[in-house]
Amino acid sequence: MPLFNFRLLKKGGGSEFENVTFRRVVGTEVRSAGPARRSPVTLVPMRSLSLDAFAFPFSNATKVREALRLQVLPYAAAGEVEIFPVVLERTGRGANGIAWYVSPEELSLPEGAGGGGMVWPAPLPLASRVEGTGVTLWADEENLCSLLWQGDRPVLSRWRPRSHTPGAGATPESELAWFDLYCKGQGLERGASFVLDAADPEEFASVGDIARESLARCPWLRSVNLSRTALEGAMGLERGVRLLTRAACWIFLMGALALTGNLLRWNQLQHKAEEVRGRSEALYREVFDPSRTGRIGNPVALARDRIAALQGGGSEGRGLDDVLADLGAVFAEDPSLDVVVDVLRYNAEGLDFTGSAPDMSTVLSFRKAWEGRAGLSQLDNTQSVSGVGYRFDLRVRW
């Protein structure tokens, strides 16, 4: 068998098939007239090969294989079968194509067929000779292997042992006659016929040219590889995807549990903080200011100041006259300062104002006016009150 090189131009790019050796399997032998190359294509007349079209609303390769395996599950009692899906077209999220079904024994090629490469059904590269519709028949010393094509897609695979004695078994002529009857009974277009006698070295020498034409006509042929290597790669990918999916599910579950636990803990802490705050405000009102309403910004600090005022009695620190002079100076420096002081508490440590202003900027101006007169000027509680403006508590410490 001679050596052939051919080039396949993919849609949208220049991927090439180069240095391709076509080989054929006859019984336990692999016959090749040329030296082995990097990318051999082995043509095998598979006895158990069958095919069927599929269409699914998803295109993920792992999901497609799993769906096809579920379809053939009822027939598993008849024997194990390997599945090789080939996607021909993707429409949106869905996909359709051809599923090749082969007995595992067919994947055990003779020792001489090693070296990797692709494995094709023997009549597959002959599609161009029937213009996409018809029967391509591969004939060698022992086998008659054929494919029925409809619109550049194979729809039926058939194998028969070849007989060299007229009238004693299957011949190329009897096979073509069988397809005539089959297409008539199924209402299919019969199309043309092409028979390649691979036992003839001269005829087999034309496989390279025929394959190049078929690949140009049916680019999806490059996706066909019915080899054990391709099957193991697909199964390894499925195992990897399943393992990663399980790991992702466990990580998601653990993350969800951790998040739920943290949310519950945060909610519990928030509830406890609100309880402590409520008790602190209630105690402050009960002890120091029963008439006070609304939220108290810092009841602990206010309580400390009230206790200091009761203990100190104003005998230390700045005098009351100085404090009132400072208060008058604040309003004298800024006559537009529209602040109403409702409550003024004085002790040795400083002042506590409770008052109101029409807007927040006035409150901030009032606080800033005390910054140069004291060591600390801090707003403890500010809230908007309808009809009044902003009520505030201001702490001034010397």
Coordinates of C-alpha atoms in Angstrom, one line a residue:
M1 CA 0.0 0.0 0.0
P2 CA 1.5 3.4 -1.0
L3 CA 1.7 6.4 1.2
F4 CA -0.6 9.4 0.7
N5 CA -0.5 12.9 2.0
F6 CA -3.6 15.0 2.1
R7 CA -4.7 18.4 3.5
L8 CA -8.0 19.2 5.3
L9 CA -9.0 22.8 5.5
K10 CA -11.3 23.2 8.5
K11 CA -14.1 25.7 8.5
G12 CA -12.7 29.0 9.8
G13 CA -9.0 28.0 10.0
G14 CA -6.0 26.2 8.5
S15 CA -5.8 22.9 10.5
E16 CA -4.1 20.3 8.3
F17 CA -3.8 16.6 8.1
E18 CA -0.3 15.8 6.9
N19 CA 1.9 12.8 6.5
V20 CA -1.0 10.4 6.7
T21 CA -0.5 6.7 6.1
F22 CA -3.6 4.7 5.1
R23 CA -3.5 1.1 6.3
R24 CA -6.0 -1.7 6.1
V25 CA -6.6 -4.6 8.4
V26 CA -7.2 -8.1 6.9
G27 CA -7.8 -10.8 9.6
T28 CA -4.9 -10.6 11.9
E29 CA -2.6 -8.6 9.5
V30 CA -2.1 -5.0 8.9
R31 CA -1.0 -4.3 5.3
S32 CA 0.9 -1.2 4.4
A33 CA 3.2 -0.7 1.5
G34 CA 4.7 2.6 2.7
P35 CA 6.7 3.4 5.9
A36 CA 4.8 4.3 9.1
R37 CA 4.1 8.0 9.6
R38 CA 3.1 10.2 12.5
S39 CA -0.6 10.1 11.8
P40 CA -1.8 6.8 10.4
V41 CA -5.4 6.1 9.5
T42 CA -6.3 2.4 9.8
L43 CA -9.3 1.3 7.8
V44 CA -11.1 -1.6 9.5
P45 CA -14.0 -3.6 8.1
M46 CA -16.0 -3.9 11.4
R47 CA -18.4 -6.7 11.6
S48 CA -20.4 -5.4 14.6
L49 CA -20.5 -1.8 13.6
S50 CA -23.9 -0.1 13.6
L51 CA -24.9 3.6 13.7
D52 CA -27.9 5.8 14.5
A53 CA -28.7 9.5 14.4
F54 CA -29.2 11.4 17.6
A55 CA -30.6 14.8 18.6
F56 CA -30.5 16.2 22.1
P57 CA -31.3 19.6 23.7
F58 CA -27.8 19.8 25.0
S59 CA -24.3 19.6 23.4
N60 CA -22.0 18.7 26.3
A61 CA -20.0 15.6 25.1
T62 CA -20.3 13.9 28.5
K63 CA -24.1 14.4 28.6
V64 CA -24.4 13.1 25.1
R65 CA -22.5 9.9 25.8
E66 CA -24.5 9.3 29.0
A67 CA -27.8 9.9 27.2
L68 CA -26.8 7.4 24.4
R69 CA -25.7 4.9 27.0
L70 CA -29.1 5.1 28.7
Q71 CA -30.8 4.5 25.3
V72 CA -28.9 1.2 24.7
L73 CA -29.2 0.1 28.3
P74 CA -32.2 -2.2 27.6
Y75 CA -30.1 -4.1 25.1
A76 CA -27.1 -4.6 27.5
A77 CA -28.1 -8.3 28.0
A78 CA -27.1 -9.0 24.4
G79 CA -23.5 -8.0 25.1
E80 CA -21.4 -5.0 25.9
V81 CA -21.1 -2.2 23.3
E82 CA -18.9 0.8 23.0
I83 CA -20.3 4.2 21.9
F84 CA -18.5 6.8 19.8
P85 CA -20.7 9.9 19.3
V86 CA -19.9 12.4 16.6
V87 CA -21.6 15.8 16.7
L88 CA -22.4 17.1 13.2
E89 CA -24.4 20.2 14.0
R90 CA -25.0 22.5 17.0
T91 CA -28.1 24.6 17.1
G92 CA -28.4 26.9 20.2
R93 CA -27.8 24.7 23.2
G94 CA -28.7 21.5 21.4
A95 CA -26.8 19.2 19.1
N96 CA -27.4 16.4 16.6
G97 CA -25.1 13.9 15.0
I98 CA -24.2 10.2 14.6
A99 CA -23.6 7.6 17.2
W100 CA -21.3 4.7 16.2
Y101 CA -21.8 1.4 18.2
V102 CA -19.0 -1.2 18.2
S103 CA -18.4 -4.4 20.0
P104 CA -15.3 -4.0 22.4
E105 CA -13.7 -7.0 20.6
E106 CA -13.5 -5.0 17.4
L107 CA -11.3 -2.4 19.1
S108 CA -8.5 -5.0 19.6
L109 CA -6.5 -4.4 16.4
P110 CA -3.6 -6.6 15.4
E111 CA -0.2 -5.9 16.8
G112 CA 1.0 -4.3 13.6
A113 CA -1.7 -1.6 13.8
G114 CA 0.0 0.1 16.8
G115 CA 1.4 3.6 16.7
G116 CA -1.7 5.5 17.5
G117 CA -3.5 7.4 14.8
M118 CA -7.2 7.2 13.8
V119 CA -9.4 4.2 13.1
W120 CA -12.1 4.5 10.5
P121 CA -14.7 2.1 9.2
A122 CA -13.3 0.8 6.0
P123 CA -16.0 2.3 3.6
L124 CA -16.1 5.7 5.4
P125 CA -13.5 7.7 3.3
L126 CA -15.4 6.7 0.0
A127 CA -18.3 9.2 0.5
S128 CA -17.2 11.6 -2.2
R129 CA -17.7 8.9 -4.9
V130 CA -21.4 8.8 -4.4
E131 CA -21.8 12.6 -4.0
G132 CA -23.2 12.1 -0.4
T133 CA -26.1 9.8 -1.3
G134 CA -25.7 6.2 -2.2
V135 CA -23.8 3.1 -1.2
T136 CA -20.0 2.9 -0.6
L137 CA -18.8 -0.7 -0.5
W138 CA -15.4 -1.9 0.7
A139 CA -14.3 -5.3 -0.6
D140 CA -11.1 -7.1 0.4
E141 CA -10.0 -10.7 0.6
E142 CA -12.4 -11.6 3.4
N143 CA -15.0 -8.9 3.9
L144 CA -17.7 -6.9 2.3
C145 CA -18.3 -3.8 4.4
S146 CA -20.7 -1.1 3.2
L147 CA -22.3 2.2 4.2
L148 CA -25.6 3.7 3.0
W149 CA -25.4 7.5 2.7
Q150 CA -28.2 10.1 2.7
G151 CA -27.3 13.8 2.3
D152 CA -23.6 13.3 3.3
R153 CA -24.6 11.3 6.4
P154 CA -24.3 7.6 6.8
V155 CA -27.6 5.9 7.9
L156 CA -26.8 2.2 7.8
S157 CA -23.7 0.0 8.1
R158 CA -23.7 -3.6 6.9
W159 CA -21.0 -6.4 6.9
R160 CA -21.0 -9.7 5.1
P161 CA -18.2 -12.3 4.6
R162 CA -17.0 -12.2 1.0
S163 CA -17.4 -15.2 -1.2
H164 CA -15.2 -15.8 -4.2
T165 CA -17.4 -18.6 -5.5
P166 CA -20.3 -17.4 -7.7
G167 CA -23.6 -18.3 -6.1
A168 CA -22.0 -19.5 -2.8
G169 CA -22.3 -16.4 -0.6
A170 CA -22.2 -12.6 -0.6
T171 CA -20.6 -10.7 -3.5
P172 CA -20.5 -7.0 -4.3
E173 CA -23.3 -7.4 -6.7
S174 CA -25.6 -9.2 -4.2
E175 CA -24.9 -6.5 -1.6
L176 CA -25.8 -3.7 -4.0
A177 CA -29.0 -5.6 -4.9
W178 CA -29.8 -5.9 -1.2
F179 CA -29.5 -2.2 -0.8
D180 CA -31.8 -1.7 -3.8
L181 CA -34.5 -3.6 -2.0
Y182 CA -33.8 -2.0 1.3
C183 CA -34.1 1.6 0.0
K184 CA -37.2 0.7 -1.9
G185 CA -38.8 -0.7 1.2
Q186 CA -37.8 2.2 3.4
G187 CA -38.6 4.9 0.9
L188 CA -35.0 6.1 0.8
E189 CA -33.2 7.6 -2.1
R190 CA -30.9 4.9 -3.6
G191 CA -28.3 7.2 -5.1
A192 CA -25.1 6.0 -6.7
S193 CA -22.9 3.0 -5.9
F194 CA -19.1 2.8 -5.5
V195 CA -17.2 -0.4 -4.9
L196 CA -13.5 -0.3 -3.9
D197 CA -11.7 -3.7 -4.2
A198 CA -9.0 -3.2 -1.6
A199 CA -7.4 -6.5 -2.5
D200 CA -6.3 -4.9 -5.7
P201 CA -3.2 -2.7 -4.8
E202 CA -3.9 -0.3 -7.7
E203 CA -7.4 0.3 -6.5
F204 CA -6.3 0.7 -2.9
A205 CA -3.7 3.2 -4.1
S206 CA -6.6 5.6 -4.9
V207 CA -7.8 5.8 -1.3
G208 CA -5.7 8.9 -0.5
D209 CA -7.3 11.0 -3.3
I210 CA -10.8 9.7 -2.5
A211 CA -10.3 10.5 1.2
R212 CA -9.1 14.0 0.4
E213 CA -12.2 14.7 -1.6
S214 CA -14.5 13.2 1.1
L215 CA -12.9 15.3 3.8
A216 CA -13.5 18.4 1.7
R217 CA -17.1 17.4 1.3
C218 CA -17.7 16.1 4.8
P219 CA -15.4 18.0 7.3
W220 CA -16.9 16.1 10.2
L221 CA -15.0 13.0 9.2
R222 CA -12.0 14.3 11.0
S223 CA -14.0 13.8 14.3
V224 CA -14.4 10.1 13.7
N225 CA -12.0 7.9 15.6
L226 CA -13.2 4.4 16.6
S227 CA -10.1 3.5 18.5
R228 CA -9.5 2.2 22.0
T229 CA -7.2 5.2 22.6
A230 CA -10.0 7.7 21.8
L231 CA -12.5 5.7 23.9
E232 CA -10.1 5.7 26.9
G233 CA -9.6 9.4 26.5
A234 CA -13.3 10.1 26.5
M235 CA -13.9 7.9 29.5
G236 CA -11.0 9.5 31.3
L237 CA -12.5 12.9 30.6
E238 CA -15.9 11.7 31.9
R239 CA -14.3 10.4 35.1
G240 CA -12.4 13.7 35.6
V241 CA -15.6 15.7 35.0
R242 CA -17.5 13.5 37.5
L243 CA -14.8 13.8 40.1
L244 CA -14.6 17.5 39.7
T245 CA -18.4 17.8 39.8
R246 CA -18.5 15.8 43.1
A247 CA -15.7 17.9 44.6
A248 CA -17.4 21.1 43.5
C249 CA -20.7 19.9 45.1
W250 CA -19.0 19.0 48.3
I251 CA -17.2 22.4 48.4
F252 CA -20.5 24.2 47.7
L253 CA -22.2 22.2 50.4
M254 CA -19.5 22.9 53.0
G255 CA -19.5 26.6 52.0
A256 CA -23.2 26.8 52.4
L257 CA -23.1 25.1 55.8
A258 CA -20.3 27.5 56.9
L259 CA -22.2 30.5 55.6
T260 CA -25.4 29.4 57.3
G261 CA -23.6 28.9 60.6
N262 CA -21.9 32.3 60.4
L263 CA -25.2 34.0 59.6
L264 CA -26.9 32.3 62.5
R265 CA -24.1 33.3 64.8
W266 CA -24.1 36.9 63.5
N267 CA -27.9 37.1 64.0
Q268 CA -27.5 35.8 67.6
L269 CA -24.7 38.4 68.4
Q270 CA -26.8 41.2 66.9
H271 CA -29.8 40.1 69.0
K272 CA -27.6 40.0 72.2
A273 CA -26.1 43.4 71.4
E274 CA -29.6 44.9 71.0
E275 CA -30.6 43.4 74.3
V276 CA -27.6 44.9 76.1
R277 CA -28.2 48.3 74.4
G278 CA -31.9 48.2 75.4
R279 CA -31.1 47.3 79.0
S280 CA -28.4 50.1 79.2
E281 CA -30.9 52.7 77.9
A282 CA -33.6 51.5 80.3
L283 CA -31.3 51.7 83.3
Y284 CA -30.1 55.2 82.3
R285 CA -33.7 56.4 82.0
E286 CA -34.7 54.7 85.3
V287 CA -31.8 56.2 87.3
F288 CA -31.0 59.6 85.7
D289 CA -33.7 60.8 83.2
P290 CA -37.1 59.1 83.3
S291 CA -38.7 61.7 81.0
R292 CA -36.2 61.1 78.2
T293 CA -37.5 59.5 75.0
G294 CA -36.0 58.1 71.9
R295 CA -32.7 56.3 71.4
I296 CA -29.7 57.2 73.6
G297 CA -26.5 57.2 71.7
N298 CA -24.1 56.3 74.5
P299 CA -25.9 55.7 77.8
V300 CA -22.7 54.5 79.6
A301 CA -20.8 57.7 78.8
L302 CA -23.8 59.8 79.8
A303 CA -24.2 57.9 83.0
R304 CA -20.5 58.3 83.8
D305 CA -20.8 62.1 83.3
R306 CA -23.9 62.3 85.5
I307 CA -22.2 60.4 88.3
A308 CA -19.1 62.7 87.9
A309 CA -21.4 65.7 88.1
L310 CA -23.0 64.4 91.3
Q311 CA -19.7 63.6 92.9
G312 CA -17.8 66.7 91.8
G313 CA -20.6 69.2 92.4
G314 CA -18.8 71.6 90.1
S315 CA -16.1 72.5 92.6
E316 CA -13.3 71.6 90.3
G317 CA -12.3 72.5 86.7
R318 CA -13.6 75.7 85.0
G319 CA -16.0 77.8 86.8
L320 CA -19.6 78.2 85.8
D321 CA -19.1 81.9 85.0
D322 CA -16.3 80.9 82.5
V323 CA -18.5 78.3 81.0
L324 CA -21.4 80.7 80.5
A325 CA -19.0 83.3 79.1
D326 CA -17.8 80.7 76.5
L327 CA -21.4 79.8 75.6
G328 CA -22.2 83.4 75.1
A329 CA -19.1 83.9 73.0
V330 CA -20.1 81.0 70.7
F331 CA -23.4 82.7 69.8
A332 CA -21.7 86.2 69.6
E333 CA -19.2 85.0 67.1
D334 CA -21.9 83.5 64.9
P335 CA -25.2 85.4 65.3
S336 CA -26.8 83.3 62.6
L337 CA -26.2 80.1 64.6
D338 CA -29.8 78.9 65.0
V339 CA -29.4 76.4 67.9
V340 CA -31.8 76.0 70.8
V341 CA -30.3 74.6 74.0
D342 CA -33.0 72.7 75.8
V343 CA -30.8 71.1 78.6
L344 CA -27.4 72.2 79.8
R345 CA -25.6 70.0 82.4
Y346 CA -22.4 71.4 84.0
N347 CA -19.8 69.6 86.1
A348 CA -16.1 69.8 86.8
E349 CA -15.2 67.8 83.7
G350 CA -17.3 69.6 81.2
L351 CA -20.7 70.3 79.7
D352 CA -23.5 68.2 78.3
F353 CA -25.9 69.9 75.8
T354 CA -29.2 68.6 74.7
G355 CA -30.7 70.8 72.0
S356 CA -32.1 71.2 68.5
A357 CA -31.2 72.8 65.2
P358 CA -33.0 73.2 61.8
D359 CA -30.4 71.2 59.9
M360 CA -27.3 69.0 60.4
S361 CA -24.8 71.6 59.2
T362 CA -25.9 73.9 62.1
V363 CA -25.3 71.1 64.6
L364 CA -21.9 70.6 63.2
S365 CA -21.1 74.3 63.3
F366 CA -22.1 74.4 67.0
R367 CA -19.8 71.4 67.8
K368 CA -17.0 73.0 65.8
A369 CA -17.3 76.3 67.8
W370 CA -16.4 74.3 71.0
E371 CA -13.4 72.6 69.5
G372 CA -11.1 75.6 70.3
R373 CA -12.5 76.0 73.8
A374 CA -12.3 72.4 75.1
G375 CA -10.2 69.3 74.7
L376 CA -13.2 67.2 73.4
S377 CA -16.3 68.1 71.5
Q378 CA -18.3 65.0 70.5
L379 CA -21.8 64.4 69.2
D380 CA -23.3 61.4 71.0
N381 CA -26.8 61.2 69.6
T382 CA -28.3 62.9 66.6
Q383 CA -31.8 62.2 65.2
S384 CA -34.1 63.8 62.8
V385 CA -37.4 65.0 64.3
S386 CA -40.4 66.0 62.2
G387 CA -41.3 69.7 62.6
V388 CA -38.2 70.4 64.7
G389 CA -35.2 69.5 62.6
Y390 CA -32.4 67.7 64.3
R391 CA -32.1 66.9 68.0
F392 CA -28.6 66.3 69.4
D393 CA -26.5 65.5 72.4
L394 CA -23.1 67.3 72.6
R395 CA -20.4 66.4 75.1
V396 CA -17.8 69.0 75.9
R397 CA -14.8 68.0 78.0
W398 CA -12.0 70.3 79.2

